[in-house]
Coordinates of C-alpha atoms and ligand atoms in Angstrom, one line a residue:
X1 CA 193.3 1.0 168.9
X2 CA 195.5 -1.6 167.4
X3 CA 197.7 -2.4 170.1
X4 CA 194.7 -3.8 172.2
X5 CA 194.6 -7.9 171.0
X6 CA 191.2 -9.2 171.1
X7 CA 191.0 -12.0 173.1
X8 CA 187.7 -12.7 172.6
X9 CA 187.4 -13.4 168.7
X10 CA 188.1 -17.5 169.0
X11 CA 190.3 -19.2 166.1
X12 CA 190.2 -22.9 165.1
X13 CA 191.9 -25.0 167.7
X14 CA 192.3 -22.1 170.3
X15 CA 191.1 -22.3 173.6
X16 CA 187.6 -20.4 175.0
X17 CA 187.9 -17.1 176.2
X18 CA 187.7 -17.7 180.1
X19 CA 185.3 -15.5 181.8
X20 CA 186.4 -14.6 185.5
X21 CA 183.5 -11.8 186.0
X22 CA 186.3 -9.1 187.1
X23 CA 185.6 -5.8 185.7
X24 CA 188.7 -4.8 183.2
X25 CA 189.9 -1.7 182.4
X26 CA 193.3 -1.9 180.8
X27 CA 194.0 1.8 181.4
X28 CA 198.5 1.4 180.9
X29 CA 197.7 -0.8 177.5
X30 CA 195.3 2.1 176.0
X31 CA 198.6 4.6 176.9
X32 CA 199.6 3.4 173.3
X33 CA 202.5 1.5 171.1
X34 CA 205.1 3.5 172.6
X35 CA 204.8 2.5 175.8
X36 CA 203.3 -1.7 175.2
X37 CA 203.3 -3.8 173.0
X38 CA 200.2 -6.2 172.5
X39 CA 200.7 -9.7 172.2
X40 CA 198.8 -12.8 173.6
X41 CA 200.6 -15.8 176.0
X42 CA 202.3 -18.4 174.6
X43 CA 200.4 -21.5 175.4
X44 CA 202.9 -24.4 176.9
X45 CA 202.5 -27.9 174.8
X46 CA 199.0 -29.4 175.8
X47 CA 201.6 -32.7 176.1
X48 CA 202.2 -30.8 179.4
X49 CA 199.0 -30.2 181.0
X50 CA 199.2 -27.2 183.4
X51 CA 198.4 -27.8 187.6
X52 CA 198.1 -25.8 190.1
X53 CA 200.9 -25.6 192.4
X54 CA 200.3 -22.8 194.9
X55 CA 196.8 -20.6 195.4
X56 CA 196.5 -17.4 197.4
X57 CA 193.0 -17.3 198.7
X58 CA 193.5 -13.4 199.9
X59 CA 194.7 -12.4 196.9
X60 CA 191.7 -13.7 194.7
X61 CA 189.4 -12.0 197.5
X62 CA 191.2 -8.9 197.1
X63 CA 190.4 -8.9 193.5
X64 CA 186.8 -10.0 193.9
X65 CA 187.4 -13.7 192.1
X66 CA 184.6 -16.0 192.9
X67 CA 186.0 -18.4 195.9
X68 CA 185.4 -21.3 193.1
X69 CA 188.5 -20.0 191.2
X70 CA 190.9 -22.3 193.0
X71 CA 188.9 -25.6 191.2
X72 CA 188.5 -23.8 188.0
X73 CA 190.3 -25.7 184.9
X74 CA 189.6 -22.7 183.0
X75 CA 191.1 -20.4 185.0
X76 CA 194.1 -22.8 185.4
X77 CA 194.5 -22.8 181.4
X78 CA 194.3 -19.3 181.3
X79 CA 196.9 -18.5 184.4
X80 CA 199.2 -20.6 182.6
X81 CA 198.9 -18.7 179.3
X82 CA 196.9 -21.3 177.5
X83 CA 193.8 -19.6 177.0
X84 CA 193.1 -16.2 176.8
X85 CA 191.2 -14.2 179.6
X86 CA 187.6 -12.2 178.2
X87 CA 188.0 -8.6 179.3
X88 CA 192.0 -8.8 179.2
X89 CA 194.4 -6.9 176.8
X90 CA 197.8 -8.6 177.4
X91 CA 200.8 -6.6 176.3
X92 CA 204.6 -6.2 177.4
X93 CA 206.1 -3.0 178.6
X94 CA 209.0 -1.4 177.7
X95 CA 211.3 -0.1 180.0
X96 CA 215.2 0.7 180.4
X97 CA 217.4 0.4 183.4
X98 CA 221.0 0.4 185.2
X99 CA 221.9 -3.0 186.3
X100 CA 224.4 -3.6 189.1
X101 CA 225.5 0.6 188.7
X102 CA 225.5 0.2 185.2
X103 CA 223.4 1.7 182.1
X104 CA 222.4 -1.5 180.3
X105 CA 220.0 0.2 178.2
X106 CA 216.6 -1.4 177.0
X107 CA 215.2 -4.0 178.9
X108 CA 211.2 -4.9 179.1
X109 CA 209.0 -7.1 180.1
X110 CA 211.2 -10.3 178.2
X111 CA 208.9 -13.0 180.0
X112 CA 205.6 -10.8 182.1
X113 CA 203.4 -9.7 180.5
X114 CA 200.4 -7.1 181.8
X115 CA 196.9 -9.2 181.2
X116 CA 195.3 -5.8 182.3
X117 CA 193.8 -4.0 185.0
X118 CA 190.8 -4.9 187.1
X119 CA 188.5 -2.5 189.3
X120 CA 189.3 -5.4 192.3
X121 CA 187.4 -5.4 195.7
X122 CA 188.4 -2.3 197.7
X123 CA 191.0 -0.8 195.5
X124 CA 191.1 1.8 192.7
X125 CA 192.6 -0.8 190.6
X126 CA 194.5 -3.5 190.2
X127 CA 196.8 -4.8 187.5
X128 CA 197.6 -8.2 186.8
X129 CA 200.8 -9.9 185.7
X130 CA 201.5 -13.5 184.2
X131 CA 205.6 -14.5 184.6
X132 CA 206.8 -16.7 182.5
X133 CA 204.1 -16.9 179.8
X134 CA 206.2 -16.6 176.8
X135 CA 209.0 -14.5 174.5
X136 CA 208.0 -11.2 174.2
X137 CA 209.8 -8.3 172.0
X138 CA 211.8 -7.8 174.7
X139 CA 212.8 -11.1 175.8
X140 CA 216.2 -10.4 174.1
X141 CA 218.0 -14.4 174.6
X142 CA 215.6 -15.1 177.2
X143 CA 213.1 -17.6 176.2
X144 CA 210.2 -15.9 177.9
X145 CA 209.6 -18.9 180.8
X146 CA 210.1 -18.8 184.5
X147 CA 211.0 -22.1 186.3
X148 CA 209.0 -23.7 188.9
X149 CA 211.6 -23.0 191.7
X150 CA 212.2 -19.0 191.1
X151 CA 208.1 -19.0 190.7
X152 CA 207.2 -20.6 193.9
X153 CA 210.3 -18.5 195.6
X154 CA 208.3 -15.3 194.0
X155 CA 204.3 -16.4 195.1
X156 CA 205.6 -17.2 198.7
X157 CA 207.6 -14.0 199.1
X158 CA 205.2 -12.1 197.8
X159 CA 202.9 -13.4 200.6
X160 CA 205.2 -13.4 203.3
X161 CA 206.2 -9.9 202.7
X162 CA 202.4 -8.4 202.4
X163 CA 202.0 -10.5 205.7
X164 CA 204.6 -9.1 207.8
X165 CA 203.4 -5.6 206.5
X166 CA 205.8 -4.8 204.2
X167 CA 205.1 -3.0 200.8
X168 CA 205.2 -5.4 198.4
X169 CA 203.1 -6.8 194.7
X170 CA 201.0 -10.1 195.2
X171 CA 200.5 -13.4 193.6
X172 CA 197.4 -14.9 193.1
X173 CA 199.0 -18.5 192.0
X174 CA 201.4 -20.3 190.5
X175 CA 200.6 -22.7 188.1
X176 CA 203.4 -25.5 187.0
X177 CA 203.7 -27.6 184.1
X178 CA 206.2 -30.2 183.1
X179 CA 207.1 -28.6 180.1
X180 CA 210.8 -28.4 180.3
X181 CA 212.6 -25.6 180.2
X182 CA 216.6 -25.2 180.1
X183 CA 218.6 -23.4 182.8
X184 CA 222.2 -24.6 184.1
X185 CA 219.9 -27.9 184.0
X186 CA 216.6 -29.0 182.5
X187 CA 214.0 -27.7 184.5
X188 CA 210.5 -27.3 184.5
X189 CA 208.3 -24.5 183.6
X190 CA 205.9 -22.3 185.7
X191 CA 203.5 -19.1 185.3
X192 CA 203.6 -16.8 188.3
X193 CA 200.3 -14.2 188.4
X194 CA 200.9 -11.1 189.8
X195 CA 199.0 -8.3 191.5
X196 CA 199.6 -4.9 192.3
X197 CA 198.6 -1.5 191.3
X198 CA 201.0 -0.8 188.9
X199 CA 204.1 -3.0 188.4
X200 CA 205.8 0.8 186.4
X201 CA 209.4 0.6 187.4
X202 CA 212.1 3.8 187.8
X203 CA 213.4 2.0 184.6
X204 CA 210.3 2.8 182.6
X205 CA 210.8 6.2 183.0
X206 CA 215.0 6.0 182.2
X207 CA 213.6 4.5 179.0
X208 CA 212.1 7.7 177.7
X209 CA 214.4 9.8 179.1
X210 CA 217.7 8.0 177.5
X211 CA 216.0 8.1 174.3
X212 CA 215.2 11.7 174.4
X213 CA 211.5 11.4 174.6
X214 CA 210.3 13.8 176.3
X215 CA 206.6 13.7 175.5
X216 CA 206.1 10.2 176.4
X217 CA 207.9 10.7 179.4
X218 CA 205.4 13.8 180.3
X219 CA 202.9 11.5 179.8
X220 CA 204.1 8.5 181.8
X221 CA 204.7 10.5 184.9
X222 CA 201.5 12.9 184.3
X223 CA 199.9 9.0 184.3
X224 CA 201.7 8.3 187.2
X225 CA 200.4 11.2 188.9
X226 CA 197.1 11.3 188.1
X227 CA 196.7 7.6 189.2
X228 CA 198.6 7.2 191.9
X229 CA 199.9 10.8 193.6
X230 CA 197.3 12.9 192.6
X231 CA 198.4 14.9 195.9
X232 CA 201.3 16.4 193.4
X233 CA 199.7 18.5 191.5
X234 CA 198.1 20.4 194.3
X235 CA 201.0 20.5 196.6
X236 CA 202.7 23.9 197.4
X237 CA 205.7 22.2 198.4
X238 CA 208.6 22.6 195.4
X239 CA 207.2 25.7 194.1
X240 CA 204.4 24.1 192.9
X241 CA 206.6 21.7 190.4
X242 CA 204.0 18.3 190.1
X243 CA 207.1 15.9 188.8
X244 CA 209.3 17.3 192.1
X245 CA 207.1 16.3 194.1
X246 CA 206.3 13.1 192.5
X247 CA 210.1 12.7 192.9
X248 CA 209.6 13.3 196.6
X249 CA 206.5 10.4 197.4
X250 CA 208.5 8.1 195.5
X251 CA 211.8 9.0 197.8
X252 CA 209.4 9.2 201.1
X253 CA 207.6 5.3 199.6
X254 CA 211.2 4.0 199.0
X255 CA 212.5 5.1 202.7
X256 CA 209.8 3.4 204.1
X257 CA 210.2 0.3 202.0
X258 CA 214.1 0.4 202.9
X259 CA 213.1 0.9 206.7
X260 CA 211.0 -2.3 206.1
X261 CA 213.4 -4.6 204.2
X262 CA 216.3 -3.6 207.0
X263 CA 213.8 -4.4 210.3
X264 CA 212.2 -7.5 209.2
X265 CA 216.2 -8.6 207.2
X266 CA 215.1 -9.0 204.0
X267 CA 218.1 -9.1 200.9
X268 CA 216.6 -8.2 197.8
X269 CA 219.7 -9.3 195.6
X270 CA 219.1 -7.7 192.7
X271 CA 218.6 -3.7 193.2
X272 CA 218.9 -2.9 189.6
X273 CA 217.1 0.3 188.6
X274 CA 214.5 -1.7 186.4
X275 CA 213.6 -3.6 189.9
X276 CA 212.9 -0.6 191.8
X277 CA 209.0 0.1 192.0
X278 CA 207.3 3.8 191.1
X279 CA 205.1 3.2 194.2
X280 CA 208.0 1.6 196.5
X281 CA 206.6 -2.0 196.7
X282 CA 209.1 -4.7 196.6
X283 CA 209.2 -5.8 193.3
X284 CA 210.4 -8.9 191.4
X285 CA 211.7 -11.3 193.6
X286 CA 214.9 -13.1 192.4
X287 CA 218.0 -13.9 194.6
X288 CA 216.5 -12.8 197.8
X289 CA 217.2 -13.7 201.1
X290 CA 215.6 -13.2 204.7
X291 CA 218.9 -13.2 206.9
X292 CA 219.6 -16.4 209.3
X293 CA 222.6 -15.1 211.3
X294 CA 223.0 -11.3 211.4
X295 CA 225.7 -10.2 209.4
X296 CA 225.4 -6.5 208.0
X297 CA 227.9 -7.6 204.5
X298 CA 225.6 -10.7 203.7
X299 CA 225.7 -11.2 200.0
X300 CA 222.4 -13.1 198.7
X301 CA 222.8 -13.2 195.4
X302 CA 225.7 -15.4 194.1
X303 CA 225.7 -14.0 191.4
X304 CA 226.5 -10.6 192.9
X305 CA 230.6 -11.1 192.9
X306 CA 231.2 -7.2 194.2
X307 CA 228.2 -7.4 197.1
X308 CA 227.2 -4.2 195.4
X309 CA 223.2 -5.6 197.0
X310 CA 224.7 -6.9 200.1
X311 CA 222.1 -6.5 203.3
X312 CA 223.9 -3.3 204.5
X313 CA 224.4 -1.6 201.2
X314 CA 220.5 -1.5 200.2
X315 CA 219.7 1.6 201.9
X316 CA 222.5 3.5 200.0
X317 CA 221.4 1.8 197.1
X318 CA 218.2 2.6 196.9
X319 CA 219.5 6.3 197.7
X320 CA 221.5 5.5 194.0
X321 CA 218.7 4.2 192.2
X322 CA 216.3 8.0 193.3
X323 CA 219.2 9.9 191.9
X324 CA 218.7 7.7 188.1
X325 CA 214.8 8.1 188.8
X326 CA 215.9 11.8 189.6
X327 CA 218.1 12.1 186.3
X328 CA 215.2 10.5 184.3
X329 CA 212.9 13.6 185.5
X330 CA 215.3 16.1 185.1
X331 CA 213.4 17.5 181.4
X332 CA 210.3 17.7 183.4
X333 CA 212.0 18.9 186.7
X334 CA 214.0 21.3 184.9
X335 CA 215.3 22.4 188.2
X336 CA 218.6 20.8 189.7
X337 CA 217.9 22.5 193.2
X338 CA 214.4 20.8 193.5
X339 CA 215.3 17.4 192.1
X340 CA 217.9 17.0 194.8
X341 CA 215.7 18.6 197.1
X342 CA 213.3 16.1 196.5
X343 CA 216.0 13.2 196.2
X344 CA 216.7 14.2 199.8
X345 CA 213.7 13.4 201.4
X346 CA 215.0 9.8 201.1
X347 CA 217.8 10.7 203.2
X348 CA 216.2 12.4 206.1
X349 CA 212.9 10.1 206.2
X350 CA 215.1 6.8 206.0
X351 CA 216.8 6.9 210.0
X352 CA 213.8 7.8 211.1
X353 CA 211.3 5.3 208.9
X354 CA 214.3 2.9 210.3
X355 CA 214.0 3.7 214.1
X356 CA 210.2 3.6 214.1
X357 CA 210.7 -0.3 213.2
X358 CA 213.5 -0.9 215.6
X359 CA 211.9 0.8 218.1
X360 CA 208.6 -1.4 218.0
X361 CA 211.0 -4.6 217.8
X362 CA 212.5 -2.9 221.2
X363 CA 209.1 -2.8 222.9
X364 CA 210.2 0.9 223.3
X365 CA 207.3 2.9 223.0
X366 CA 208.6 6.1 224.7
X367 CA 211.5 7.9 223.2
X368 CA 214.7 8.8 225.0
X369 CA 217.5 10.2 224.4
X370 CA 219.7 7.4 224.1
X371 CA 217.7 4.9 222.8
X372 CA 219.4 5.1 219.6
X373 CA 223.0 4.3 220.8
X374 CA 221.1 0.9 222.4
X375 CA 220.2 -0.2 219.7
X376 CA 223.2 0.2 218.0
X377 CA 224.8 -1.9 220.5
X378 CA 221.5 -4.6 220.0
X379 CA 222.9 -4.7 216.3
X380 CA 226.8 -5.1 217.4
X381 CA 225.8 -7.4 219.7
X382 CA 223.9 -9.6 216.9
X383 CA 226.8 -9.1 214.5
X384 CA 229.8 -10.3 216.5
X385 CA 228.7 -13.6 216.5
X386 CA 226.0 -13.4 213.8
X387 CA 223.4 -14.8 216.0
X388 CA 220.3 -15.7 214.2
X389 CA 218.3 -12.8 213.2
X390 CA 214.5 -13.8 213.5
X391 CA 215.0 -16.4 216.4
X392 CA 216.7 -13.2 218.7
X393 CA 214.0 -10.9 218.2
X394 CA 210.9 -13.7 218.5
X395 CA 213.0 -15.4 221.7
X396 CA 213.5 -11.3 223.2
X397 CA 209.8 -10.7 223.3
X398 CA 209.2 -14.0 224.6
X399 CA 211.2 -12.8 227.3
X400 CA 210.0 -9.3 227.7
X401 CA 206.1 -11.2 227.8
X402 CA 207.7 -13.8 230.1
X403 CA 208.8 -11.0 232.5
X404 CA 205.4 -9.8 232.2
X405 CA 204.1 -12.7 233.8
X406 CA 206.9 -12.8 236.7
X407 CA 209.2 -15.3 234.7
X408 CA 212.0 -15.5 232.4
X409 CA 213.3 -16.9 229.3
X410 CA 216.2 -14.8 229.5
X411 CA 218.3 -18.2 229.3
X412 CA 217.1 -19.3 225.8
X413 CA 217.9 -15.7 224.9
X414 CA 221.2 -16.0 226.2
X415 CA 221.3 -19.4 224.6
X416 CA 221.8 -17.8 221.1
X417 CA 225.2 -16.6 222.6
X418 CA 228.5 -18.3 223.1
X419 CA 230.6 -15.9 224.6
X420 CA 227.6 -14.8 227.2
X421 CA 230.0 -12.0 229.2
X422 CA 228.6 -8.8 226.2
X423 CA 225.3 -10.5 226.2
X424 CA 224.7 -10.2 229.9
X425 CA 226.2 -6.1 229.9
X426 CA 223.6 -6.0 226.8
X427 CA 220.5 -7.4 228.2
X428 CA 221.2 -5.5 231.8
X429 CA 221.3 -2.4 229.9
X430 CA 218.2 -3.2 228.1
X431 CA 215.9 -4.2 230.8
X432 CA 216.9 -1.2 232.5
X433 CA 215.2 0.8 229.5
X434 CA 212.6 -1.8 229.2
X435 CA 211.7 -0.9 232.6
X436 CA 210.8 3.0 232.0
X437 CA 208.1 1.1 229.3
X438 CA 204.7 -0.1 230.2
X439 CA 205.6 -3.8 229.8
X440 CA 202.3 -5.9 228.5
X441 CA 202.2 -3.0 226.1
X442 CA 205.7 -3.4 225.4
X443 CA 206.0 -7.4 225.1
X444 CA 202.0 -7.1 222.9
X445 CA 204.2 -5.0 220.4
X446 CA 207.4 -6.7 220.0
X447 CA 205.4 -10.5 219.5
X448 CA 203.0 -8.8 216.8
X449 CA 206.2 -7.1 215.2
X450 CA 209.3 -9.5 215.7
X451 CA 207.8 -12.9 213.1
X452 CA 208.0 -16.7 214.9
X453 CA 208.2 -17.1 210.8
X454 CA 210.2 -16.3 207.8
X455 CA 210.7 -17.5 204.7
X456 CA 214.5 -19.0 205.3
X457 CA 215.7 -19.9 201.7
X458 CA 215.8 -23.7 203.5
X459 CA 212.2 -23.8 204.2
X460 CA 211.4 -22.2 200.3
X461 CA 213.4 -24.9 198.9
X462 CA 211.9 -28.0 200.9
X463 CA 208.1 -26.7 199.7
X464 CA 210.0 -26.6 195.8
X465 CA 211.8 -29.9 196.4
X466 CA 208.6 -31.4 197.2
X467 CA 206.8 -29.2 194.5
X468 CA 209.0 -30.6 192.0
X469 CA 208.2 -34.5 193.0
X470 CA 204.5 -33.4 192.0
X471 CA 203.7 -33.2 195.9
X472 CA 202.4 -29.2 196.4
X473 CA 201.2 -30.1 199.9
X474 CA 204.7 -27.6 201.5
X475 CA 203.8 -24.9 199.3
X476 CA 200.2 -24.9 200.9
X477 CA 201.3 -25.3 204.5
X478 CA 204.5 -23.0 204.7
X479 CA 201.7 -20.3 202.9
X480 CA 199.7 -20.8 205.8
X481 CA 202.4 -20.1 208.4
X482 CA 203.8 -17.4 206.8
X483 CA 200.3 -15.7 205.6
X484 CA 200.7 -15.4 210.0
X485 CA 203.6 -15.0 210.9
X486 CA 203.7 -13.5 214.1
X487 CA 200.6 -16.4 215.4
X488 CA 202.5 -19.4 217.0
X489 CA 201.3 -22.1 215.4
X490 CA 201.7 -25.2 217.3
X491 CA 203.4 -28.3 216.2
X492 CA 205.5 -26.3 213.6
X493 CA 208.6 -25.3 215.8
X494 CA 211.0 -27.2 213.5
X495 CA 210.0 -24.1 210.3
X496 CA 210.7 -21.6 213.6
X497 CA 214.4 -23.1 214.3
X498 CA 217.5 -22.6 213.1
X499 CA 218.1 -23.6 209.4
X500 CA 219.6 -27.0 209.0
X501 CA 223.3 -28.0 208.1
X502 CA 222.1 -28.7 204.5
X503 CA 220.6 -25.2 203.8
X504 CA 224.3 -23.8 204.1
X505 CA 224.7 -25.8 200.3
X506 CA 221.8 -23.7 198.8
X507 CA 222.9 -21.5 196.2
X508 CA 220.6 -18.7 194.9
X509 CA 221.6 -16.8 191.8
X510 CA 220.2 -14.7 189.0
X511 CA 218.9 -17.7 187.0
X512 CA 215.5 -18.1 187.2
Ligands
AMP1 P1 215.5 -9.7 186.2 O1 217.0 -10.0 186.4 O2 214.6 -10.9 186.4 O3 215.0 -8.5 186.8 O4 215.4 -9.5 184.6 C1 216.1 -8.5 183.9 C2 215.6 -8.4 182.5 O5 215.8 -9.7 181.8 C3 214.2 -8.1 182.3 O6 214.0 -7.3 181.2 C4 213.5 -9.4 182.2 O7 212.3 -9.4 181.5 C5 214.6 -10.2 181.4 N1 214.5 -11.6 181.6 C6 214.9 -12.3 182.7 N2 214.7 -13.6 182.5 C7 214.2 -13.8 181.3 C8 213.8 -14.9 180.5 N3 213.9 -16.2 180.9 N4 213.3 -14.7 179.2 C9 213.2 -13.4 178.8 N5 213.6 -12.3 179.4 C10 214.1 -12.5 180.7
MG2 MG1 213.4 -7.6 186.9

């Protein structure tokens, strides 16, 4: 088919073909020219010599690269878009979307582009991304690139996310170059690759919809289905109706992902509909944020004048964003009933997707009756004088395993509080739950579920500022602290603290 490039045939003056020995098979490319197009990198000036500025060992396991890939010059060339890849077929995908609540019609991969997919170690099949490789038919005034800020922001994320066990794509590297490349200032460029199953957006499927094409939508989500919920087409539940109940495991994957983000704090900061992932992993990180102090209305995104993303809106968001997914479906659907039906399931599996997490934060492992009125008062308590977020929950199981010993650390919990009166009525209240609990049980769960480390927007842009003074050392430790976040790590208290006085200045915004 012609919308498959060869990368192997080798011009004058073009790079080898790399060889990686990963077993492709580009199965979203071969879906056809309605749905890609094919087109190779765009190599940056070979005046700017690509390096590597961040690796993910786990990630290149997890696709079954040889552990050499990390020294490989050819693989570096080729991450960055400067040669192309044997066994790839690199194309952009088109896809449509609402931004910020509204319909902002076509959008598309305007700087990622899919190399292909790869059988990978244990999964069923992986497909891998390169950000910031180059214009694209879609790239509308975009210039294709991605900086080296916004790409080390995305690798580390990425990792921090999957680390703290929350649904999210990969990245095997980031690879920088000092190509420049113009934002608000000159900065310069960087290739993010990503990893994930499929990277097929709710915004893929608005696309056909909007434009009345219905067969290529059938064949998208009968794609979707087959690859990724084949439990759809043999369900009984919604009278049988495959692209219902494709609505439904998206709605039940996005509560769970919303669950996650709320727990662990995590602002996305850009919730547009062509962000949103068909398998509910978090999805292109931008403006994001992991909260410092707790405060439900925090706006990430500066950008985001309205707070239509703030931390507290996301789960109604997402609710938003199922009902355009839903809207998309409706010519397969065909049935308004079972679409919202399906819609639904968001509704009733997000409180208690949410609860599960708080309750393992708690250390509650038995249920009573008004365990969820305590934590409602955990989170009132947080907000009045948004007390750090992380820091409370890592300094409350130290106390619950402190208890557990016969000591305390209730006063560096208390610490966190100036006015200590509603703390004390709080944490009485609390231990006098806690105590219905078996308490090593309870203090093993809350340290392996309540992270000594997050990636506070501070501690990204001290790894970037020394990223950009050609020093890549941060990236590589702050990966390693966050890859375990819930270990202690010894000698690294300063990347558990507070965020400094300086990290109040950092502005994140859409440009990237
Ligand atoms: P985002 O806000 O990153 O989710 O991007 C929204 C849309 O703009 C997507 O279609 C992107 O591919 C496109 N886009 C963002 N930045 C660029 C860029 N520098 N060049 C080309 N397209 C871009
Ligand atoms: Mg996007």
């Amino acid at each position: 088919m012609s919308t498959v490039l060869d990368t192997t045939a080798q011009a004058p003056g073009v790079p080898a073909p790399v060889r990686t020995g990963l077993r492709w098979n580009n199965r979203y490319a071969q879906l056809g020219p309605a749905y890609v197009t094919a087109l190779a990198p765009q190599s940056l000036p070979a005046t700017h010599p690509p390096y590597w500025v961040g690796q993910s060992r786990a990630v290149g396991d997890w696709l079954g690269l040889a552990p050499d890939w990390t020294t490989s010059e050819d693989l570096l060339a080729a991450l960055t878009g400067n040669a192309p890849l044997v066994g790839s077929a690199p194309v952009a995908t088109v896809y449509s979307g609402h931004q910020f609540g509204v319909w902002a019609g076509q959008l598309g991969d305007g700087r990622a582009l899919l190399l292909g997919e790869v059988q990978g170690e244990t999964d069923s099949g992986l497909e891998i991304q390169l950000k910031g490789a180059g214009r694209t038919p879609y790239s509308r005034m975009g210039d294709g690139r991605a900086v080296l800020r916004s790409s080390i922001r995305e690798f580390l994320a990425s990792e921090a996310m999957h680390a703290l066990g929350v649904p999210t794509t990969r990245a095997l590297c980031v690879t920088g170059s000092d190509a420049p490349v113009r934002r608000e200032t000159v900065e310069t460029a960087a290739v993010v690759t990503r990893v994930a199953p499929s990277f097929i957006r709710f915004g893929h499927f608005e696309h056909f919809a909007s434009r009345e094409q219905f067969d290529e939508l059938r064949v998208l989500a009968d794609y979707v289905i087959d690859r990724y919920y084949p439990e759809c087409r043999t369900t009984d539940a919604y009278q049988g109706n495959a692209y219902a109940a494709l609505l439904a495991a998206v709605s039940e994957r996005t509560a769970v992902l919303l669950a996650h983000w709320q727990a662990v704090g995590f602002c996305h900061g850009v919730m547009n509909t062509d962000n949103m992932s068909i398998l509910g992993l978090t999805l292109d990180y931008g403006p994001y944020q992991f909260l410092d102090g707790y405060d439900p209305g925090h706006i990430c995104n500066h950008s985001d004048t309205q707070g239509r993303y703030a931390y507290a809106r996301q789960p109604n968001v997402a609710y938003w964003n199922l009902h355009a997914l839903a809207q998309a479906l409706m010519p397969l659907i065909e049935d308004e009933t079972l679409a919202q039906a399906a819609v639904d399931v968001y509704r009733e599996r997000f409180p208690l997707e949410l609860d599960l997490r708080y309750r393992a934060k708690l250390g509650l492992r038995t249920e009573q009756a008004d365990d969820r009125p305590l934590l409602e008062a955990t989170l009132r308590l947080l907000a009045g004088e948004r007390t750090d977020y992380t820091i409370f929950w890592r300094r409350l199981s130290q106390h619950v395993a402190a208890s557990v010993r016969g000591a305390s650390e209730a006063q560096a919990l208390r610490d966190l509080f100036i006015d200590t009166a509603p703390f004390d009525a709080w944490l009485g209240r609390y231990e006098t739950r806690l105590s219905q609990e078996n308490q090593p049980d309870s203090a093993h769960t809350m340290l392996s579920v309540n992270p000594k480390f997050v990636l506070r927007n501070w501690l990204g842009e001290q790894a970037i500022r020394r990223a950009r003074e050609q020093d890549q050392s941060g990236v590589a430790r702050l990966l390693a602290l966050l890859e375990r976040p819930h270990d202690e790590h010894p000698g690294h208290e300063a990347e558990a603290g507070f965020p400094p006085d300086w990290a109040s200045s950092i502005e994140i915004s859409c440009s990237s």
